[in-house]
mmCIF file of C-alpha atoms and ligand atoms in Angstrom:
data_model
loop_
_atom_site.group_PDB
_atom_site.id
_atom_site.type_symbol
_atom_site.label_atom_id
_atom_site.label_comp_id
_atom_site.label_asym_id
_atom_site.label_seq_id
_atom_site.Cartn_x
_atom_site.Cartn_y
_atom_site.Cartn_z
ATOM 1 C CA UNK A 93 30.525 22.656 -0.261
ATOM 2 C CA UNK A 94 29.140 19.785 -1.687
ATOM 3 C CA UNK A 95 30.796 18.141 -5.248
ATOM 4 C CA UNK A 96 30.253 15.205 -7.513
ATOM 5 C CA UNK A 97 33.481 13.237 -8.147
ATOM 6 C CA UNK A 98 32.412 9.713 -7.105
ATOM 7 C CA UNK A 99 29.156 8.177 -7.363
ATOM 8 C CA UNK A 100 30.290 6.232 -4.704
ATOM 9 C CA UNK A 101 30.414 9.722 -2.523
ATOM 10 C CA UNK A 102 26.455 9.965 -3.057
ATOM 11 C CA UNK A 103 24.173 8.584 -0.250
ATOM 12 C CA UNK A 104 21.322 6.226 -1.851
ATOM 13 C CA UNK A 105 18.612 9.036 -0.493
ATOM 14 C CA UNK A 106 19.914 11.697 -2.316
ATOM 15 C CA UNK A 107 20.341 9.700 -5.442
ATOM 16 C CA UNK A 108 16.799 8.870 -4.836
ATOM 17 C CA UNK A 109 15.704 12.894 -4.373
ATOM 18 C CA UNK A 110 18.053 13.472 -8.089
ATOM 19 C CA UNK A 111 16.193 10.671 -9.657
ATOM 20 C CA UNK A 112 12.750 11.872 -8.662
ATOM 21 C CA UNK A 113 13.760 15.997 -9.654
ATOM 22 C CA UNK A 114 15.295 14.118 -13.116
ATOM 23 C CA UNK A 115 11.551 12.463 -13.949
ATOM 24 C CA UNK A 116 9.555 15.715 -12.798
ATOM 25 C CA UNK A 117 11.518 17.548 -15.264
ATOM 26 C CA UNK A 118 11.116 15.063 -17.578
ATOM 27 C CA UNK A 119 7.454 15.122 -17.543
ATOM 28 C CA UNK A 120 7.441 19.026 -16.826
ATOM 29 C CA UNK A 121 10.166 20.988 -18.620
ATOM 30 C CA UNK A 122 8.031 24.257 -18.412
ATOM 31 C CA UNK A 123 8.349 24.264 -14.966
ATOM 32 C CA UNK A 124 11.918 24.462 -14.605
ATOM 33 C CA UNK A 125 13.130 26.956 -17.051
ATOM 34 C CA UNK A 126 14.398 29.843 -14.164
ATOM 35 C CA UNK A 127 15.662 27.433 -11.729
ATOM 36 C CA UNK A 128 19.352 28.081 -12.375
ATOM 37 C CA UNK A 129 18.537 31.854 -13.798
ATOM 38 C CA UNK A 130 21.744 34.220 -13.510
ATOM 39 C CA UNK A 131 23.962 31.219 -12.807
ATOM 40 C CA UNK A 132 26.442 30.228 -15.005
ATOM 41 C CA UNK A 133 28.489 26.963 -15.686
ATOM 42 C CA UNK A 134 32.161 26.692 -16.869
ATOM 43 C CA UNK A 135 32.683 23.437 -19.000
ATOM 44 C CA UNK A 136 36.184 22.362 -18.879
ATOM 45 C CA UNK A 137 36.811 19.407 -21.695
ATOM 46 C CA UNK A 138 40.504 18.638 -21.595
ATOM 47 C CA UNK A 139 38.905 15.541 -23.598
ATOM 48 C CA UNK A 140 36.727 15.105 -26.820
ATOM 49 C CA UNK A 141 32.988 14.762 -25.477
ATOM 50 C CA UNK A 142 29.578 14.761 -27.518
ATOM 51 C CA UNK A 143 27.218 13.552 -25.118
ATOM 52 C CA UNK A 144 28.601 14.915 -22.214
ATOM 53 C CA UNK A 145 29.632 18.143 -23.023
ATOM 54 C CA UNK A 146 26.507 19.363 -24.905
ATOM 55 C CA UNK A 147 24.059 17.814 -22.752
ATOM 56 C CA UNK A 148 25.603 19.830 -19.386
ATOM 57 C CA UNK A 149 25.143 22.729 -21.721
ATOM 58 C CA UNK A 150 21.925 22.031 -22.560
ATOM 59 C CA UNK A 151 20.954 21.150 -19.105
ATOM 60 C CA UNK A 152 22.058 24.769 -17.943
ATOM 61 C CA UNK A 153 20.686 26.427 -20.718
ATOM 62 C CA UNK A 154 17.291 24.586 -20.204
ATOM 63 C CA UNK A 155 17.329 26.008 -16.629
ATOM 64 C CA UNK A 156 17.864 29.700 -17.095
ATOM 65 C CA UNK A 157 21.655 29.887 -16.903
ATOM 66 C CA UNK A 158 24.758 30.097 -19.012
ATOM 67 C CA UNK A 159 27.917 28.544 -20.016
ATOM 68 C CA UNK A 160 31.301 29.515 -21.068
ATOM 69 C CA UNK A 161 34.442 27.279 -20.977
ATOM 70 C CA UNK A 162 36.594 25.350 -23.682
ATOM 71 C CA UNK A 163 36.685 21.792 -25.482
ATOM 72 C CA UNK A 164 39.919 21.803 -26.384
ATOM 73 C CA UNK A 165 42.402 23.014 -23.831
ATOM 74 C CA UNK A 166 44.709 24.635 -26.105
ATOM 75 C CA UNK A 167 42.661 27.393 -26.905
ATOM 76 C CA UNK A 168 43.413 28.588 -22.996
ATOM 77 C CA UNK A 169 46.607 29.183 -20.879
ATOM 78 C CA UNK A 170 46.763 25.617 -20.258
ATOM 79 C CA UNK A 171 48.549 25.686 -23.662
ATOM 80 C CA UNK A 172 51.045 27.879 -21.831
ATOM 81 C CA UNK A 173 51.599 25.253 -18.727
ATOM 82 C CA UNK A 174 49.403 26.768 -16.443
ATOM 83 C CA UNK A 175 48.890 24.542 -13.599
ATOM 84 C CA UNK A 176 45.198 22.737 -12.764
ATOM 85 C CA UNK A 177 45.137 24.880 -9.388
ATOM 86 C CA UNK A 178 45.829 28.185 -11.215
ATOM 87 C CA UNK A 179 43.087 27.556 -13.757
ATOM 88 C CA UNK A 180 40.611 26.157 -10.922
ATOM 89 C CA UNK A 181 41.098 29.265 -8.898
ATOM 90 C CA UNK A 182 40.221 31.457 -11.851
ATOM 91 C CA UNK A 183 37.726 29.709 -13.072
ATOM 92 C CA UNK A 184 35.810 29.360 -9.978
ATOM 93 C CA UNK A 185 35.957 33.310 -9.296
ATOM 94 C CA UNK A 186 33.949 33.713 -12.539
ATOM 95 C CA UNK A 187 31.556 31.011 -12.579
ATOM 96 C CA UNK A 188 28.619 28.947 -10.227
ATOM 97 C CA UNK A 189 29.942 25.525 -11.257
ATOM 98 C CA UNK A 190 32.861 23.787 -12.904
ATOM 99 C CA UNK A 191 31.869 20.775 -14.849
ATOM 100 C CA UNK A 192 35.109 19.330 -16.098
ATOM 101 C CA UNK A 193 36.456 16.066 -17.905
ATOM 102 C CA UNK A 194 40.281 15.115 -18.323
ATOM 103 C CA UNK A 195 42.558 12.375 -19.286
ATOM 104 C CA UNK A 196 44.253 12.239 -16.044
ATOM 105 C CA UNK A 197 42.741 10.037 -13.208
ATOM 106 C CA UNK A 198 41.942 11.920 -10.340
ATOM 107 C CA UNK A 199 42.048 15.555 -11.790
ATOM 108 C CA UNK A 200 38.297 16.180 -10.533
ATOM 109 C CA UNK A 201 39.379 14.969 -6.688
ATOM 110 C CA UNK A 202 42.448 17.584 -7.239
ATOM 111 C CA UNK A 203 40.209 20.731 -8.824
ATOM 112 C CA UNK A 204 37.649 20.298 -5.912
ATOM 113 C CA UNK A 205 40.616 21.082 -3.587
ATOM 114 C CA UNK A 206 40.890 24.485 -4.792
ATOM 115 C CA UNK A 207 37.765 25.464 -6.085
ATOM 116 C CA UNK A 208 34.951 28.313 -4.530
ATOM 117 C CA UNK A 209 32.413 26.497 -6.527
ATOM 118 C CA UNK A 210 30.886 22.694 -6.678
ATOM 119 C CA UNK A 211 32.938 20.988 -9.325
ATOM 120 C CA UNK A 212 30.867 18.243 -11.074
ATOM 121 C CA UNK A 213 33.632 15.429 -12.274
ATOM 122 C CA UNK A 214 32.690 14.441 -16.288
ATOM 123 C CA UNK A 215 35.235 11.915 -16.660
ATOM 124 C CA UNK A 216 38.593 11.701 -15.276
ATOM 125 C CA UNK A 217 40.752 9.393 -17.690
ATOM 126 C CA UNK A 218 39.930 5.782 -17.463
ATOM 127 C CA UNK A 219 38.779 6.475 -13.254
ATOM 128 C CA UNK A 220 35.361 7.659 -13.031
ATOM 129 C CA UNK A 221 32.114 9.584 -14.945
ATOM 130 C CA UNK A 222 29.549 9.902 -12.235
ATOM 131 C CA UNK A 223 27.097 11.702 -14.300
ATOM 132 C CA UNK A 224 27.350 9.013 -16.855
ATOM 133 C CA UNK A 225 25.804 6.768 -13.934
ATOM 134 C CA UNK A 226 23.583 9.075 -13.529
ATOM 135 C CA UNK A 227 22.144 8.785 -16.964
ATOM 136 C CA UNK A 228 22.711 4.960 -16.903
ATOM 137 C CA UNK A 229 20.289 4.916 -13.393
ATOM 138 C CA UNK A 230 17.703 6.770 -14.597
ATOM 139 C CA UNK A 231 17.292 4.644 -17.776
ATOM 140 C CA UNK A 232 17.201 1.494 -15.728
ATOM 141 C CA UNK A 233 14.734 2.794 -13.392
ATOM 142 C CA UNK A 234 12.489 4.396 -15.772
ATOM 143 C CA UNK A 235 12.543 1.373 -18.398
ATOM 144 C CA UNK A 236 12.321 -1.591 -15.724
ATOM 145 C CA UNK A 237 10.979 0.500 -13.055
ATOM 146 C CA UNK A 238 13.508 -0.424 -10.640
ATOM 147 C CA UNK A 239 17.686 -1.680 -10.138
ATOM 148 C CA UNK A 240 17.295 -3.936 -7.058
ATOM 149 C CA UNK A 241 17.733 -8.142 -8.161
ATOM 150 C CA UNK A 242 19.343 -7.451 -11.835
ATOM 151 C CA UNK A 243 21.328 -9.136 -13.492
ATOM 152 C CA UNK A 244 23.667 -7.047 -15.411
ATOM 153 C CA UNK A 245 26.505 -7.527 -17.968
ATOM 154 C CA UNK A 246 29.083 -5.044 -18.595
ATOM 155 C CA UNK A 247 30.892 -6.015 -21.591
ATOM 156 C CA UNK A 248 34.077 -4.970 -23.388
ATOM 157 C CA UNK A 249 36.653 -2.939 -22.057
ATOM 158 C CA UNK A 250 36.386 -3.244 -18.324
ATOM 159 C CA UNK A 251 39.839 -1.984 -17.524
ATOM 160 C CA UNK A 252 39.605 1.499 -18.851
ATOM 161 C CA UNK A 253 36.121 1.886 -19.036
ATOM 162 C CA UNK A 254 35.157 4.954 -16.711
ATOM 163 C CA UNK A 255 31.521 4.435 -16.826
ATOM 164 C CA UNK A 256 31.879 0.985 -15.710
ATOM 165 C CA UNK A 257 33.957 1.837 -12.568
ATOM 166 C CA UNK A 258 31.167 4.454 -11.804
ATOM 167 C CA UNK A 259 28.215 2.132 -12.666
ATOM 168 C CA UNK A 260 29.703 -0.874 -10.064
ATOM 169 C CA UNK A 261 30.484 2.171 -7.590
ATOM 170 C CA UNK A 262 26.839 2.835 -7.847
ATOM 171 C CA UNK A 263 25.016 -0.590 -7.769
ATOM 172 C CA UNK A 264 26.481 -1.158 -3.613
ATOM 173 C CA UNK A 265 23.589 1.191 -3.141
ATOM 174 C CA UNK A 266 20.850 -1.647 -4.494
ATOM 175 C CA UNK A 267 19.983 -4.565 -3.372
ATOM 176 C CA UNK A 268 20.712 -7.886 -4.816
ATOM 177 C CA UNK A 269 22.815 -7.084 -8.194
ATOM 178 C CA UNK A 270 24.702 -9.688 -9.818
ATOM 179 C CA UNK A 271 26.819 -8.877 -12.087
ATOM 180 C CA UNK A 272 28.743 -10.570 -15.219
ATOM 181 C CA UNK A 273 32.176 -9.013 -15.856
ATOM 182 C CA UNK A 274 32.611 -10.137 -19.984
ATOM 183 C CA UNK A 275 35.993 -8.552 -20.977
ATOM 184 C CA UNK A 276 38.625 -10.174 -22.234
ATOM 185 C CA UNK A 277 41.892 -11.208 -19.670
ATOM 186 C CA UNK A 278 43.656 -8.308 -20.748
ATOM 187 C CA UNK A 279 40.910 -5.540 -20.314
ATOM 188 C CA UNK A 280 39.958 -6.935 -17.223
ATOM 189 C CA UNK A 281 38.336 -4.763 -14.548
ATOM 190 C CA UNK A 282 40.846 -3.294 -11.977
ATOM 191 C CA UNK A 283 41.888 -4.776 -8.772
ATOM 192 C CA UNK A 284 40.778 -2.126 -6.913
ATOM 193 C CA UNK A 285 37.151 -2.493 -8.041
ATOM 194 C CA UNK A 286 37.211 -6.295 -6.772
ATOM 195 C CA UNK A 287 38.343 -5.284 -4.162
ATOM 196 C CA UNK A 288 35.358 -2.797 -3.411
ATOM 197 C CA UNK A 289 33.208 -5.397 -5.133
ATOM 198 C CA UNK A 290 33.936 -8.107 -2.489
ATOM 199 C CA UNK A 291 34.232 -5.588 0.480
ATOM 200 C CA UNK A 292 30.521 -4.545 -0.316
ATOM 201 C CA UNK A 293 29.446 -8.432 -0.721
ATOM 202 C CA UNK A 294 28.855 -7.778 -4.475
ATOM 203 C CA UNK A 295 28.314 -10.874 -6.637
ATOM 204 C CA UNK A 296 30.220 -10.838 -9.615
ATOM 205 C CA UNK A 297 31.362 -13.271 -12.132
ATOM 206 C CA UNK A 298 34.436 -12.780 -14.689
ATOM 207 C CA UNK A 299 33.833 -14.127 -17.841
ATOM 208 C CA UNK A 300 35.484 -13.573 -21.558
ATOM 209 C CA UNK A 301 32.165 -14.883 -23.424
ATOM 210 C CA UNK A 302 29.306 -12.741 -24.093
ATOM 211 C CA UNK A 303 26.939 -15.281 -25.843
ATOM 212 C CA UNK A 304 27.193 -18.058 -23.072
ATOM 213 C CA UNK A 305 25.868 -15.650 -20.273
ATOM 214 C CA UNK A 306 23.257 -13.270 -22.578
ATOM 215 C CA UNK A 307 20.533 -15.528 -21.870
ATOM 216 C CA UNK A 308 20.697 -14.665 -18.022
ATOM 217 C CA UNK A 309 20.710 -10.675 -18.500
ATOM 218 C CA UNK A 310 18.449 -8.073 -17.608
ATOM 219 C CA UNK A 311 20.686 -5.509 -18.458
ATOM 220 C CA UNK A 312 23.447 -5.755 -21.083
ATOM 221 C CA UNK A 313 25.844 -2.672 -21.024
ATOM 222 C CA UNK A 314 28.404 -2.418 -23.993
ATOM 223 C CA UNK A 315 31.467 -0.364 -24.142
ATOM 224 C CA UNK A 316 33.868 0.736 -26.615
ATOM 225 C CA UNK A 317 37.168 -0.591 -26.578
ATOM 226 C CA UNK A 318 39.168 2.725 -25.247
ATOM 227 C CA UNK A 319 41.723 2.857 -27.888
ATOM 228 C CA UNK A 320 42.996 6.602 -26.574
ATOM 229 C CA UNK A 321 44.105 4.883 -23.046
ATOM 230 C CA UNK A 322 46.165 2.170 -24.405
ATOM 231 C CA UNK A 323 49.896 2.102 -23.448
ATOM 232 C CA UNK A 324 51.149 -0.216 -26.052
ATOM 233 C CA UNK A 325 49.469 0.190 -29.365
ATOM 234 C CA UNK A 326 49.554 -3.774 -30.042
ATOM 235 C CA UNK A 327 47.461 -4.398 -26.675
ATOM 236 C CA UNK A 328 44.609 -2.380 -28.659
ATOM 237 C CA UNK A 329 45.432 -4.464 -32.100
ATOM 238 C CA UNK A 330 44.775 -7.852 -30.354
ATOM 239 C CA UNK A 331 41.847 -6.798 -28.417
ATOM 240 C CA UNK A 332 39.461 -4.747 -31.054
ATOM 241 C CA UNK A 333 36.668 -5.889 -32.577
ATOM 242 C CA UNK A 334 36.600 -8.358 -29.785
ATOM 243 C CA UNK A 335 32.626 -8.009 -28.879
ATOM 244 C CA UNK A 336 30.360 -7.011 -31.357
ATOM 245 C CA UNK A 337 26.512 -7.393 -30.509
ATOM 246 C CA UNK A 338 24.273 -8.073 -33.488
ATOM 247 C CA UNK A 339 20.646 -9.012 -34.545
ATOM 248 C CA UNK A 340 21.486 -12.855 -33.822
ATOM 249 C CA UNK A 341 23.467 -12.746 -30.915
ATOM 250 C CA UNK A 342 20.215 -11.207 -29.411
ATOM 251 C CA UNK A 343 18.164 -13.462 -30.534
ATOM 252 C CA UNK A 344 19.099 -15.476 -27.263
ATOM 253 C CA UNK A 345 18.264 -12.646 -24.896
ATOM 254 C CA UNK A 346 15.445 -12.010 -22.820
ATOM 255 C CA UNK A 347 12.349 -9.921 -24.833
ATOM 256 C CA UNK A 348 12.695 -7.499 -21.832
ATOM 257 C CA UNK A 349 16.422 -6.953 -21.695
ATOM 258 C CA UNK A 350 17.645 -3.518 -21.791
ATOM 259 C CA UNK A 351 20.703 -2.953 -24.246
ATOM 260 C CA UNK A 352 22.965 -0.474 -23.182
ATOM 261 C CA UNK A 353 25.970 1.896 -24.216
ATOM 262 C CA UNK A 354 27.442 5.154 -22.764
ATOM 263 C CA UNK A 355 28.679 6.130 -26.298
ATOM 264 C CA UNK A 356 30.162 6.913 -28.609
ATOM 265 C CA UNK A 357 30.212 3.438 -30.203
ATOM 266 C CA UNK A 358 32.948 2.479 -32.773
ATOM 267 C CA UNK A 359 32.323 -1.458 -34.071
ATOM 268 C CA UNK A 360 30.701 -3.135 -30.962
ATOM 269 C CA UNK A 361 26.872 -2.503 -31.620
ATOM 270 C CA UNK A 362 26.071 -3.380 -35.789
ATOM 271 C CA UNK A 363 23.697 -0.607 -36.816
ATOM 272 C CA UNK A 364 20.925 -3.140 -37.284
ATOM 273 C CA UNK A 365 20.394 -3.609 -33.694
ATOM 274 C CA UNK A 366 19.353 -0.059 -33.233
ATOM 275 C CA UNK A 367 15.760 -0.578 -34.743
ATOM 276 C CA UNK A 368 14.937 -3.619 -32.145
ATOM 277 C CA UNK A 369 13.051 -2.104 -29.421
ATOM 278 C CA UNK A 370 15.411 -3.381 -26.585
ATOM 279 C CA UNK A 371 18.503 -0.959 -27.914
ATOM 280 C CA UNK A 372 18.266 1.637 -25.317
ATOM 281 C CA UNK A 373 21.241 3.926 -25.913
ATOM 282 C CA UNK A 374 19.813 7.054 -27.689
ATOM 283 C CA UNK A 375 17.059 7.230 -25.135
ATOM 284 C CA UNK A 376 19.975 6.914 -22.196
ATOM 285 C CA UNK A 377 21.765 9.674 -23.548
ATOM 286 C CA UNK A 378 18.370 12.049 -23.533
ATOM 287 C CA UNK A 379 17.924 10.874 -20.183
ATOM 288 C CA UNK A 380 21.349 11.930 -19.226
ATOM 289 C CA UNK A 381 20.561 15.635 -20.096
ATOM 290 C CA UNK A 382 17.463 15.245 -17.202
ATOM 291 C CA UNK A 383 19.427 13.923 -14.791
ATOM 292 C CA UNK A 384 22.274 16.285 -15.378
ATOM 293 C CA UNK A 385 19.491 19.117 -15.158
ATOM 294 C CA UNK A 386 18.710 17.733 -11.772
ATOM 295 C CA UNK A 387 22.066 17.912 -10.430
ATOM 296 C CA UNK A 388 22.832 21.398 -11.717
ATOM 297 C CA UNK A 389 19.918 22.598 -9.641
ATOM 298 C CA UNK A 390 20.929 20.532 -6.490
ATOM 299 C CA UNK A 391 24.764 21.807 -7.016
ATOM 300 C CA UNK A 392 24.746 24.917 -8.582
ATOM 301 C CA UNK A 393 22.493 27.253 -6.079
ATOM 302 C CA UNK A 394 25.030 26.615 -3.211
ATOM 303 C CA UNK A 395 26.451 29.391 -1.329
ATOM 304 C CA UNK A 396 30.011 30.388 -2.866
ATOM 305 C CA UNK A 397 32.545 29.284 -0.717
ATOM 306 C CA UNK A 398 34.856 32.440 -0.008
ATOM 307 C CA UNK A 399 37.327 31.170 2.066
ATOM 308 C CA UNK A 400 38.810 27.598 0.734
ATOM 309 C CA UNK A 401 41.002 25.820 3.259
ATOM 310 C CA UNK A 402 44.248 25.581 2.943
ATOM 311 C CA UNK A 403 46.052 22.729 1.559
ATOM 312 C CA UNK A 404 49.144 20.946 2.468
ATOM 313 C CA UNK A 405 51.698 21.158 -0.394
ATOM 314 C CA UNK A 406 53.371 17.855 -1.808
ATOM 315 C CA UNK A 407 56.963 17.823 -3.201
ATOM 316 C CA UNK A 408 56.479 14.432 -5.120
ATOM 317 C CA UNK A 409 54.065 11.727 -6.185
ATOM 318 C CA UNK A 410 53.337 9.218 -4.001
ATOM 319 C CA UNK A 411 51.314 7.190 -6.656
ATOM 320 C CA UNK A 412 52.803 5.590 -9.393
ATOM 321 C CA UNK A 413 49.736 5.209 -11.458
ATOM 322 C CA UNK A 414 51.351 7.342 -14.831
ATOM 323 C CA UNK A 415 47.931 8.582 -15.815
ATOM 324 C CA UNK A 416 47.339 9.628 -11.987
ATOM 325 C CA UNK A 417 46.850 13.735 -11.741
ATOM 326 C CA UNK A 418 49.697 13.436 -9.048
ATOM 327 C CA UNK A 419 52.314 12.732 -11.669
ATOM 328 C CA UNK A 420 51.861 15.898 -13.438
ATOM 329 C CA UNK A 421 50.614 18.285 -10.914
ATOM 330 C CA UNK A 422 53.283 17.365 -8.128
ATOM 331 C CA UNK A 423 52.308 20.227 -5.439
ATOM 332 C CA UNK A 424 49.089 17.916 -4.869
ATOM 333 C CA UNK A 425 48.882 16.622 -1.412
ATOM 334 C CA UNK A 426 49.867 13.054 -0.577
ATOM 335 C CA UNK A 427 46.161 12.179 0.064
ATOM 336 C CA UNK A 428 45.957 7.969 1.105
ATOM 337 C CA UNK A 429 42.734 6.195 1.563
ATOM 338 C CA UNK A 430 42.047 2.585 1.976
ATOM 339 C CA UNK A 431 40.453 0.432 0.236
ATOM 340 C CA UNK A 432 39.973 -3.128 0.895
ATOM 341 C CA UNK A 433 42.701 -2.589 4.351
ATOM 342 C CA UNK A 434 45.045 -1.607 1.266
ATOM 343 C CA UNK A 435 46.277 1.987 0.930
ATOM 344 C CA UNK A 436 45.184 3.787 -2.000
ATOM 345 C CA UNK A 437 45.996 7.049 -4.045
ATOM 346 C CA UNK A 438 43.563 9.724 -2.614
ATOM 347 C CA UNK A 439 42.865 10.628 -5.892
ATOM 348 C CA UNK A 440 42.928 7.913 -8.728
ATOM 349 C CA UNK A 441 42.524 4.743 -5.955
ATOM 350 C CA UNK A 442 45.323 2.900 -7.519
ATOM 351 C CA UNK A 443 47.146 0.863 -4.841
ATOM 352 C CA UNK A 444 50.232 2.196 -3.181
ATOM 353 C CA UNK A 445 53.599 0.405 -3.996
HETATM 354 N N1 CP B 259 29.220 9.020 -22.946
HETATM 355 C C1 CP B 259 30.175 9.967 -23.012
HETATM 356 O O1 CP B 259 30.504 10.296 -22.394
HETATM 357 O O2 CP B 259 29.754 10.422 -24.046
HETATM 358 P P1 CP B 259 30.877 11.606 -24.743
HETATM 359 O O3 CP B 259 32.441 10.958 -24.431
HETATM 360 O O4 CP B 259 30.699 11.761 -26.309
HETATM 361 O O5 CP B 259 31.033 12.663 -23.842
#
């Protein structure tokens, strides 16, 4: 059973085939209207979403399939205390594919242990968002002709920004990428991502200022300060509004630079930037729908897994990350993986103490 939990799990060849398929769908959508006829997607959104939920829904509908699910877990038996395991066992009896977004890091991985159908991670807390990465790579490849050799600025909340973590994971599959990681020190990239970049020989420079590096960039990827992820409200107050891309700042950028943003934005890109031809974030969101169509075709047509292998029962969380799924779903097995020689949680990647 193939799932999509982390973009890092997708071999480069498979991504190239998905991109090629997404391009075919974009160019001739009428050829794909029957591809998922009879298939049903369950969209379980435990957190708010506009783009990911709606683009997955429309992707399935455009392929001839149907969709059910929730955008508010309080409308399901989750509100009565049903475990993630039981919800997934039930839903994977009704659907052919599960698309899920949660505030808990590692939740999609946890779901994949119990599901009879493919699970797609539509964002797990501040951890990963692999299908946003599909939208991002589709945008860069369509508009710049390729990904190799680019200088990419990632700006904003790099600590909590799951889109950034997934994009960095993906870039390991390409050559000669140079990252400028632009953030305040408090919101710097997590250590496990630094370890990942070093382990894979990726070039990165951490800076706090946007204006000094903007002339060097081929892509500027702006991100929102993720208010909902802050444990300390004062930390959010200190950092909100710290980076704002304006038309004046763009004057120093290359004529060919792409301004990208996973959206939603709050105040980090002024509205007058929208009319600059380099601002591609709305196109990026539309490309995401075509990329998700290619992914649904790829995963939802797999035969259902009637017998899911038994999973070891955990008795207590081994991970101390307060946002890890193992903190609330204590029956999960104690999965451990090595990142850069360090023992890390097999669900959320945090280093184990
Ligand atoms: N980019 C993104 O994930 O947007 P939504 O939160 O609206 O789905």
